[in-house]
Structures are given as C-alpha cells and as structure tokens.
Amino acid sequence: MPRLPLAPNDLCGCGNGKRYADCHMRVHAAVPDQRIAVAQAMYAEEWASNAEHYRQQGIYADLAAELVSAGRVRRVLDIGCGQGEGICALRELIPPKGRLIIGVDENPECLAAAAARLGMNVDDAHLRRTTFEILPSGAYRLRATGDNLPTAKDVTLLNVDLMLKDKVFEAWLDDIGPLDAVTLWFSGIHKARAETELAQANKISNDRLHRECLEDIVIQLAGQRLRQGGFLHIVVRGAGTDLEALRNDFGAEFYNALDAHPLEIVNVNGRRYTEPEAGNAVVVTSKTVPTGAATAAFSLLARRY
Ligand SMILES: C[S@@+](CC[C@H](N)C(=O)[O-])C[C@H]1O[C@@H](n2cnc3c(N)ncnc32)[C@H](O)[C@@H]1O
C-alpha cells in the first residue's frame, strides 16, 4: 500500500524541475571524496529554512506538547534530530529531573547546528562517526566508527546513521536502558544518498522509499527499546486537497507498518502548516499534488504494550 499519495521524487529532497537539476549539478561538481560532505552541508542549509519556518508556526512546540502530555516522558531518543528545534521544544517541556534527550543524525552539519542551538560543546569525534570508502563502482560504502561514546546526559548529540550496522551505538543504548519515547519528526536526506551502497543495495531510489526504510528501522527499534507504555512519535509531511483523507491514509499506512510489532496506535493527528515560499527550503512537492493543495504535518503516536 502506498504510504502517502505523493509521487515519489528522486532521492534528493528538493522536488522536481529546475531546482532539482541545480542541486544535482552542485553535488556532482564536487570531487568524489567531498561529495557527501557537500551534499550534507547543502541539506543542512536548506533544512534550516524549513525548520525555522516551522518553529515560527509553533509546530515543534505543538509536537513536543502532544508527546509530553501523553504520559511520563523523560528519556527520549530523537532520530534524525536535524538542527535541534525538536530537542529544544522537548527540553522546554520535560522537567530536568531524570531528563535524558539523545539526538542522533547522519548529518554532521545538522548536528553541529543543533549543538550551537542548544548551547552545547560536542566532541567533533561524536559529530563525525561515519566514514566512507569509494568502491570500484563509484558507490560510497558507509561505516560507523568510534568506540568511545559520551556518557549520556541531559542532552546528548551523536552522529549515527540508523541504516548502518552500529554495534557500539547499540551497546551504548543497552547501557542506557528502556526509553520513554522514540521520535522521528519529519524525514529527508541529502542529495548524495542515492550514491551510497546502502541505497543501491536496498533499491532505495526515491525519497519515499528512504523514508519508509528509515521508519521501518525506527519502528523495530521502538518495539525493542521503549519501556512498556512508552511512545513512538512519527511525523510526516503531506500535501493534498483533502487533508482528512490524507490523515486516514496515513493512519492506515502506519496501522500496517506497526503490525507484528508490540506497538498500538494512540492517535493520528494532522495539523495544517505552510512551507517557506522563498529561498532554498526543502518543499513538499510532487507531480501529483495539484497547485493550491494544502500542506499538513501528520503525527502518529503509538504506545509500546
Ligand atoms: C527533514 S530533517 C528533520 C530534522 C528534525 N527532526 C526536524 O524536525 O527539524 C530529516 C533529518 O533526518 C536525518 N536522517 C536521514 N536519514 C537518516 C538516517 N538513516 N539516520 C539518521 N539520521 C537520518 C537527516 O540528516 C535530517 O537531518
């Protein structure tokens, strides 16, 4: 069943048309061993426009309130934390006693921006744990490195690519123990992702497949690492003329995705929001979305039973 009625864009995140071509040209102009870093820096710059626009509309504050009001939430793993707007909103609402917010992201540039936003000094080794080698095919083989992870504290930021095997991170999470919440707020990835071995081997050729693959990994992780009664909170952007129908599709999609996992849906919400109109933002777009369609952020709240 298709997840949302959006035609998938190429694994790029910048929609179709001229901007798509411009983005790819900039990434491909980079020498091969700089290409991923260039794409990550571009993504961080673009997403900053989105996140600031969403923050000004109160979306992060709303999402944090939805999660924190659902039950006892102190220990949160925020996957794909981006530039920390979500962590900031959570930190505002979660009382300091027992608070543990872990933000992980595959993009060191996003993490560095998150560290600045949160007023944290983070060891560069923890922001840049993912290395690569270029295979004879030209594909990038990514690998998680770095054995010494920080002691988890109030807020901890870490470079983790959830699509890579990362035994050190898994052992670190084992030591931390059960979590109250796992969040995945909005999905997206930089423009060189299609050139990685993991995207090619798993036939992840567009944004939607990348999102679904990450969601499946996150659902699995949530089933294993949430305490009983803990929450999984996934937020997805959608666009269309009938937002109630989209919300229902989104709920049905996740009902299927949670099947065989110890997670039950608590609720599915949709909130209207606007995308930034100007600049380099990563805009929800697709050939099948009619002009004038509204955009909404759909949130799934599920409970570990
Ligand atoms: C659309 S941004 C959302 C950022 C943040 N959650 C927010 O709401 O502002 C998606 C983030 O997920 C990260 N990401 C994508 N795939 C990932 C993966 N496999 N592992 C970890 N992070 C990933 C990207 O680098 C990006 O920062």
Tab-separated table of C-alpha atoms and ligand atoms in Angstrom:
chain	number	residue	atom	x	y	z
A	1	MET	CA	0.000	0.000	0.000
A	2	PRO	CA	1.485	3.374	-0.886
A	3	ARG	CA	2.300	5.390	2.213
A	4	LEU	CA	1.046	8.808	1.036
A	5	PRO	CA	-0.473	9.854	-2.268
A	6	LEU	CA	2.592	11.794	-3.269
A	7	ALA	CA	4.520	10.716	-6.328
A	8	PRO	CA	7.999	9.972	-5.057
A	9	ASN	CA	10.683	12.430	-6.011
A	10	ASP	CA	14.114	11.087	-6.782
A	11	LEU	CA	16.233	10.525	-3.703
A	12	CYS	CA	17.086	14.181	-3.483
A	13	GLY	CA	14.649	16.029	-1.270
A	14	CYS	CA	14.381	19.118	-3.432
A	15	GLY	CA	11.410	18.281	-5.619
A	16	ASN	CA	11.396	18.214	-9.380
A	17	GLY	CA	12.207	20.758	-12.062
A	18	LYS	CA	14.986	23.279	-12.336
A	19	ARG	CA	15.926	23.366	-8.676
A	20	TYR	CA	16.315	19.607	-8.733
A	21	ALA	CA	18.751	19.891	-11.641
A	22	ASP	CA	20.647	22.756	-9.966
A	23	CYS	CA	21.001	20.808	-6.735
A	24	HIS	CA	22.332	17.758	-8.502
A	25	MET	CA	24.744	19.844	-10.536
A	26	ARG	CA	26.202	21.374	-7.382
A	27	VAL	CA	26.611	17.991	-5.727
A	28	HIS	CA	28.119	16.410	-8.820
A	29	ALA	CA	30.526	19.277	-9.346
A	30	ALA	CA	32.179	18.235	-6.077
A	31	VAL	CA	35.166	15.892	-6.229
A	32	PRO	CA	34.106	12.360	-5.229
A	33	ASP	CA	35.684	12.376	-1.792
A	34	GLN	CA	33.958	15.678	-0.941
A	35	ARG	CA	30.590	14.895	-2.477
A	36	ILE	CA	28.829	13.546	0.593
A	37	ALA	CA	30.110	16.396	2.751
A	38	VAL	CA	28.982	18.950	0.128
A	39	ALA	CA	25.539	17.347	-0.108
A	40	GLN	CA	25.220	17.230	3.689
A	41	ALA	CA	26.184	20.897	4.002
A	42	MET	CA	23.638	21.838	1.304
A	43	TYR	CA	20.953	19.805	3.020
A	44	ALA	CA	21.692	21.430	6.380
A	45	GLU	CA	21.470	24.883	4.804
A	46	GLU	CA	18.178	24.094	3.053
A	47	TRP	CA	16.543	22.379	6.014
A	48	ALA	CA	17.413	25.331	8.256
A	49	SER	CA	14.876	27.426	6.269
A	50	ASN	CA	12.173	24.813	6.756
A	51	ALA	CA	12.838	24.230	10.413
A	52	GLU	CA	12.880	27.940	11.234
A	53	HIS	CA	9.624	28.440	9.334
A	54	TYR	CA	8.016	25.501	11.175
A	55	ARG	CA	9.353	26.719	14.516
A	56	GLN	CA	7.793	30.131	13.935
A	57	GLN	CA	4.455	28.423	13.302
A	58	GLY	CA	4.769	26.622	16.629
A	59	ILE	CA	4.951	23.150	15.101
A	60	TYR	CA	7.802	21.870	17.260
A	61	ALA	CA	6.188	23.254	20.418
A	62	ASP	CA	2.898	21.548	19.448
A	63	LEU	CA	4.555	18.230	18.707
A	64	ALA	CA	6.517	18.302	21.955
A	65	ALA	CA	3.310	19.104	23.879
A	66	GLU	CA	1.477	16.242	22.161
A	67	LEU	CA	4.189	13.780	23.163
A	68	VAL	CA	4.862	15.005	26.690
A	69	SER	CA	1.160	15.187	27.567
A	70	ALA	CA	0.679	11.547	26.513
A	71	GLY	CA	2.322	10.113	29.630
A	72	ARG	CA	5.553	10.087	31.618
A	73	VAL	CA	8.208	11.186	29.123
A	74	ARG	CA	11.746	11.867	30.407
A	75	ARG	CA	14.068	9.693	28.314
A	76	VAL	CA	13.760	10.400	24.606
A	77	LEU	CA	15.697	9.205	21.575
A	78	ASP	CA	15.163	11.733	18.760
A	79	ILE	CA	16.117	10.103	15.469
A	80	GLY	CA	17.121	12.423	12.624
A	81	CYS	CA	17.218	15.306	15.102
A	82	GLY	CA	18.380	17.753	12.429
A	83	GLN	CA	19.300	21.137	13.824
A	84	GLY	CA	17.768	20.609	17.231
A	85	GLU	CA	14.489	22.548	17.013
A	86	GLY	CA	12.580	19.487	18.211
A	87	ILE	CA	15.052	18.836	21.036
A	88	CYS	CA	14.753	22.473	22.145
A	89	ALA	CA	10.973	22.173	22.298
A	90	LEU	CA	11.193	18.913	24.239
A	91	ARG	CA	13.762	20.324	26.648
A	92	GLU	CA	11.389	23.195	27.427
A	93	LEU	CA	8.614	20.806	28.430
A	94	ILE	CA	10.412	17.894	30.093
A	95	PRO	CA	11.309	18.582	33.737
A	96	PRO	CA	15.094	18.497	34.337
A	97	LYS	CA	14.951	15.682	36.910
A	98	GLY	CA	15.595	12.443	35.044
A	99	ARG	CA	15.627	14.183	31.673
A	100	LEU	CA	17.698	12.418	29.022
A	101	ILE	CA	17.310	13.520	25.418
A	102	ILE	CA	19.502	11.821	22.836
A	103	GLY	CA	19.579	13.372	19.370
A	104	VAL	CA	21.082	11.309	16.571
A	105	ASP	CA	21.547	12.268	12.936
A	106	GLU	CA	23.543	11.019	9.986
A	107	ASN	CA	24.458	14.593	9.007
A	108	PRO	CA	27.355	16.175	10.974
A	109	GLU	CA	26.452	19.657	9.699
A	110	CYS	CA	22.953	19.353	11.135
A	111	LEU	CA	24.382	18.093	14.426
A	112	ALA	CA	26.867	20.967	14.624
A	113	ALA	CA	23.987	23.419	14.104
A	114	ALA	CA	21.988	21.574	16.775
A	115	ALA	CA	24.902	21.819	19.210
A	116	ALA	CA	25.104	25.588	18.596
A	117	ARG	CA	21.336	25.988	19.045
A	118	LEU	CA	21.394	24.026	22.290
A	119	GLY	CA	24.497	25.819	23.596
A	120	MET	CA	26.492	22.599	23.787
A	121	ASN	CA	30.114	21.763	23.137
A	122	VAL	CA	30.217	18.408	21.426
A	123	ASP	CA	33.419	16.500	20.720
A	124	ASP	CA	33.976	16.523	16.952
A	125	ALA	CA	34.582	12.762	17.063
A	126	HIS	CA	30.987	12.288	18.234
A	127	LEU	CA	29.663	14.518	15.452
A	128	ARG	CA	31.630	12.687	12.757
A	129	ARG	CA	31.475	8.964	13.393
A	130	THR	CA	30.506	7.902	9.878
A	131	THR	CA	33.321	7.273	7.416
A	132	PHE	CA	33.197	6.064	3.829
A	133	GLU	CA	35.229	4.316	1.200
A	134	ILE	CA	34.572	4.654	-2.513
A	135	LEU	CA	34.009	1.283	-4.145
A	136	PRO	CA	35.217	0.483	-7.700
A	137	SER	CA	31.606	1.040	-8.832
A	138	GLY	CA	31.824	4.614	-7.517
A	139	ALA	CA	29.308	3.891	-4.755
A	140	TYR	CA	30.037	5.067	-1.206
A	141	ARG	CA	30.333	2.374	1.427
A	142	LEU	CA	29.466	3.998	4.755
A	143	ARG	CA	30.709	2.713	8.071
A	144	ALA	CA	30.089	3.648	11.687
A	145	THR	CA	33.337	4.252	13.578
A	146	GLY	CA	34.403	5.455	17.015
A	147	ASP	CA	34.290	3.216	20.050
A	148	ASN	CA	34.109	5.819	22.778
A	149	LEU	CA	30.670	7.300	23.027
A	150	PRO	CA	29.918	10.043	25.532
A	151	THR	CA	28.245	9.444	28.846
A	152	ALA	CA	24.574	10.162	28.191
A	153	LYS	CA	23.425	13.310	29.984
A	154	ASP	CA	20.583	15.840	29.895
A	155	VAL	CA	21.028	16.303	26.136
A	156	THR	CA	23.432	14.209	24.081
A	157	LEU	CA	24.115	14.582	20.352
A	158	LEU	CA	25.630	11.797	18.321
A	159	ASN	CA	26.370	11.060	14.683
A	160	VAL	CA	24.527	7.821	13.966
A	161	ASP	CA	23.199	6.579	10.653
A	162	LEU	CA	20.305	4.331	11.624
A	163	MET	CA	20.628	2.433	8.365
A	164	LEU	CA	24.114	1.187	9.223
A	165	LYS	CA	25.069	-1.658	11.491
A	166	ASP	CA	26.445	0.109	14.564
A	167	LYS	CA	27.242	-2.295	17.387
A	168	VAL	CA	28.890	0.396	19.504
A	169	PHE	CA	25.767	2.546	19.440
A	170	GLU	CA	23.580	-0.480	20.161
A	171	ALA	CA	25.696	-1.402	23.197
A	172	TRP	CA	25.543	2.234	24.337
A	173	LEU	CA	21.740	2.151	24.122
A	174	ASP	CA	21.764	-1.161	26.030
A	175	ASP	CA	23.578	0.605	28.876
A	176	ILE	CA	21.080	3.463	28.851
A	177	GLY	CA	18.181	1.060	29.209
A	178	PRO	CA	14.496	1.442	28.374
A	179	LEU	CA	13.328	4.698	26.811
A	180	ASP	CA	10.109	6.638	27.381
A	181	ALA	CA	9.857	7.849	23.796
A	182	VAL	CA	11.370	7.450	20.356
A	183	THR	CA	10.717	10.293	17.918
A	184	LEU	CA	11.165	10.640	14.166
A	185	TRP	CA	9.914	14.105	13.261
A	186	PHE	CA	9.943	14.734	9.519
A	187	SER	CA	12.077	12.777	7.118
A	188	GLY	CA	14.544	13.811	4.484
A	189	ILE	CA	18.067	13.127	3.332
A	190	HIS	CA	20.829	14.829	1.375
A	191	LYS	CA	21.289	14.574	-2.373
A	192	ALA	CA	24.263	12.221	-2.495
A	193	ARG	CA	22.364	9.446	-0.637
A	194	ALA	CA	21.468	7.702	-3.921
A	195	GLU	CA	25.177	7.124	-4.482
A	196	THR	CA	25.656	5.105	-1.310
A	197	GLU	CA	25.978	1.356	-1.376
A	198	LEU	CA	23.186	1.040	1.196
A	199	ALA	CA	20.709	2.948	-1.001
A	200	GLN	CA	21.675	0.965	-4.067
A	201	ALA	CA	21.719	-2.450	-2.378
A	202	ASN	CA	18.302	-1.818	-0.816
A	203	LYS	CA	16.924	-0.282	-4.026
A	204	ILE	CA	16.109	2.973	-2.242
A	205	SER	CA	15.673	5.123	-5.313
A	206	ASN	CA	13.385	7.869	-4.061
A	207	ASP	CA	12.532	9.953	-1.013
A	208	ARG	CA	9.507	7.903	-0.127
A	209	LEU	CA	11.406	4.609	-0.076
A	210	HIS	CA	14.125	6.201	2.030
A	211	ARG	CA	11.539	7.458	4.499
A	212	GLU	CA	9.753	4.116	4.666
A	213	CYS	CA	13.011	2.222	5.146
A	214	LEU	CA	14.032	4.527	7.996
A	215	GLU	CA	10.557	4.342	9.535
A	216	ASP	CA	10.670	0.544	9.488
A	217	ILE	CA	14.032	0.592	11.271
A	218	VAL	CA	12.721	3.100	13.818
A	219	ILE	CA	9.554	1.064	14.443
A	220	GLN	CA	11.692	-2.018	15.072
A	221	LEU	CA	13.967	-0.072	17.417
A	222	ALA	CA	10.982	1.396	19.283
A	223	GLY	CA	9.491	-2.065	19.767
A	224	GLN	CA	12.763	-3.222	21.316
A	225	ARG	CA	13.882	-0.208	23.323
A	226	LEU	CA	10.763	1.502	24.621
A	227	ARG	CA	9.623	0.696	28.133
A	228	GLN	CA	6.177	-0.796	28.365
A	229	GLY	CA	3.809	2.175	27.991
A	230	GLY	CA	6.487	4.234	26.177
A	231	PHE	CA	5.719	6.154	22.985
A	232	LEU	CA	6.731	6.155	19.365
A	233	HIS	CA	6.059	9.508	17.690
A	234	ILE	CA	6.483	9.770	13.906
A	235	VAL	CA	5.715	12.938	11.964
A	236	VAL	CA	5.365	13.073	8.193
A	237	ARG	CA	4.617	15.926	5.822
A	238	GLY	CA	1.861	15.551	3.278
A	239	ALA	CA	0.089	17.748	0.759
A	240	GLY	CA	-3.296	17.484	-0.901
A	241	THR	CA	-6.752	18.963	-1.238
A	242	ASP	CA	-8.461	16.529	1.157
A	243	LEU	CA	-6.390	16.522	4.342
A	244	GLU	CA	-8.832	14.319	6.265
A	245	ALA	CA	-8.470	11.620	3.589
A	246	LEU	CA	-4.698	12.011	3.791
A	247	ARG	CA	-4.831	11.644	7.584
A	248	ASN	CA	-6.844	8.438	7.193
A	249	ASP	CA	-4.353	7.113	4.614
A	250	PHE	CA	-1.509	7.949	6.931
A	251	GLY	CA	-3.213	6.136	9.828
A	252	ALA	CA	-3.907	3.066	7.686
A	253	GLU	CA	-0.363	3.025	6.421
A	254	PHE	CA	1.010	3.011	9.957
A	255	TYR	CA	-1.536	0.513	11.152
A	256	ASN	CA	0.048	-1.854	8.611
A	257	ALA	CA	3.601	-0.809	9.399
A	258	LEU	CA	3.119	-1.487	13.145
A	259	ASP	CA	1.719	-4.942	12.500
A	260	ALA	CA	3.893	-7.621	14.169
A	261	HIS	CA	5.460	-5.023	16.482
A	262	PRO	CA	4.401	-4.548	20.124
A	263	LEU	CA	3.023	-1.085	19.365
A	264	GLU	CA	-0.567	0.160	19.268
A	265	ILE	CA	-1.805	3.412	17.779
A	266	VAL	CA	-2.934	6.002	20.335
A	267	ASN	CA	-3.879	8.660	17.807
A	268	VAL	CA	-3.114	10.162	14.424
A	269	ASN	CA	-3.265	13.933	14.113
A	270	GLY	CA	-2.971	16.317	11.211
A	271	ARG	CA	-2.017	19.978	11.573
A	272	ARG	CA	-2.015	22.467	8.739
A	273	TYR	CA	1.156	24.385	8.234
A	274	THR	CA	2.804	26.357	5.441
A	275	GLU	CA	6.066	25.668	3.723
A	276	PRO	CA	8.509	28.525	3.258
A	277	GLU	CA	7.845	30.198	-0.078
A	278	ALA	CA	11.219	31.624	-0.890
A	279	GLY	CA	14.809	30.538	-0.535
A	280	ASN	CA	16.315	27.086	-0.685
A	281	ALA	CA	13.899	25.224	1.553
A	282	VAL	CA	13.101	21.521	1.129
A	283	VAL	CA	9.490	21.796	-0.009
A	284	VAL	CA	6.886	19.039	-0.106
A	285	THR	CA	6.149	18.740	-3.780
A	286	SER	CA	5.190	16.160	-6.302
A	287	LYS	CA	3.855	15.968	-9.819
A	288	THR	CA	0.590	14.563	-8.474
A	289	VAL	CA	-0.099	17.306	-5.946
A	290	PRO	CA	-2.431	19.886	-7.502
A	291	THR	CA	-1.395	23.502	-7.219
A	292	GLY	CA	-3.174	25.152	-4.316
A	293	ALA	CA	-3.076	21.962	-2.244
A	294	ALA	CA	-2.663	22.448	1.498
A	295	THR	CA	0.246	21.036	3.468
A	296	ALA	CA	-0.133	19.224	6.765
A	297	ALA	CA	2.112	17.547	9.298
A	298	PHE	CA	0.659	14.162	10.257
A	299	SER	CA	1.747	12.734	13.584
A	300	LEU	CA	1.419	9.149	14.656
A	301	LEU	CA	1.501	8.482	18.392
A	302	ALA	CA	1.824	4.787	19.230
A	303	ARG	CA	2.287	3.054	22.585
A	304	ARG	CA	4.503	0.087	23.414
A	305	TYR	CA	2.400	-2.638	25.022
B	1	LIG	C1	13.688	16.525	7.407
B	1	LIG	S1	15.035	16.547	8.522
B	1	LIG	C2	14.174	16.659	10.074
B	1	LIG	C3	15.048	17.130	11.174
B	1	LIG	C4	14.340	17.306	12.533
B	1	LIG	N1	13.761	16.069	13.009
B	1	LIG	C5	13.287	18.370	12.451
B	1	LIG	O1	12.115	18.036	12.594
B	1	LIG	O2	13.640	19.536	12.227
B	1	LIG	C6	15.499	14.813	8.496
B	1	LIG	C7	16.779	14.528	9.249
B	1	LIG	O3	16.939	13.108	9.311
B	1	LIG	C8	18.298	12.818	9.102
B	1	LIG	N2	18.410	11.434	8.619
B	1	LIG	C9	18.002	10.955	7.428
B	1	LIG	N3	18.297	9.641	7.327
B	1	LIG	C10	18.892	9.287	8.486
B	1	LIG	C11	19.443	8.067	8.977
B	1	LIG	N4	19.455	6.950	8.242
B	1	LIG	N5	19.979	8.045	10.208
B	1	LIG	C12	19.999	9.176	10.957
B	1	LIG	N6	19.520	10.359	10.540
B	1	LIG	C13	18.964	10.420	9.315
B	1	LIG	C14	18.744	13.851	8.091
B	1	LIG	O4	20.129	14.037	8.091
B	1	LIG	C15	17.992	15.077	8.562
B	1	LIG	O5	18.725	15.862	9.461
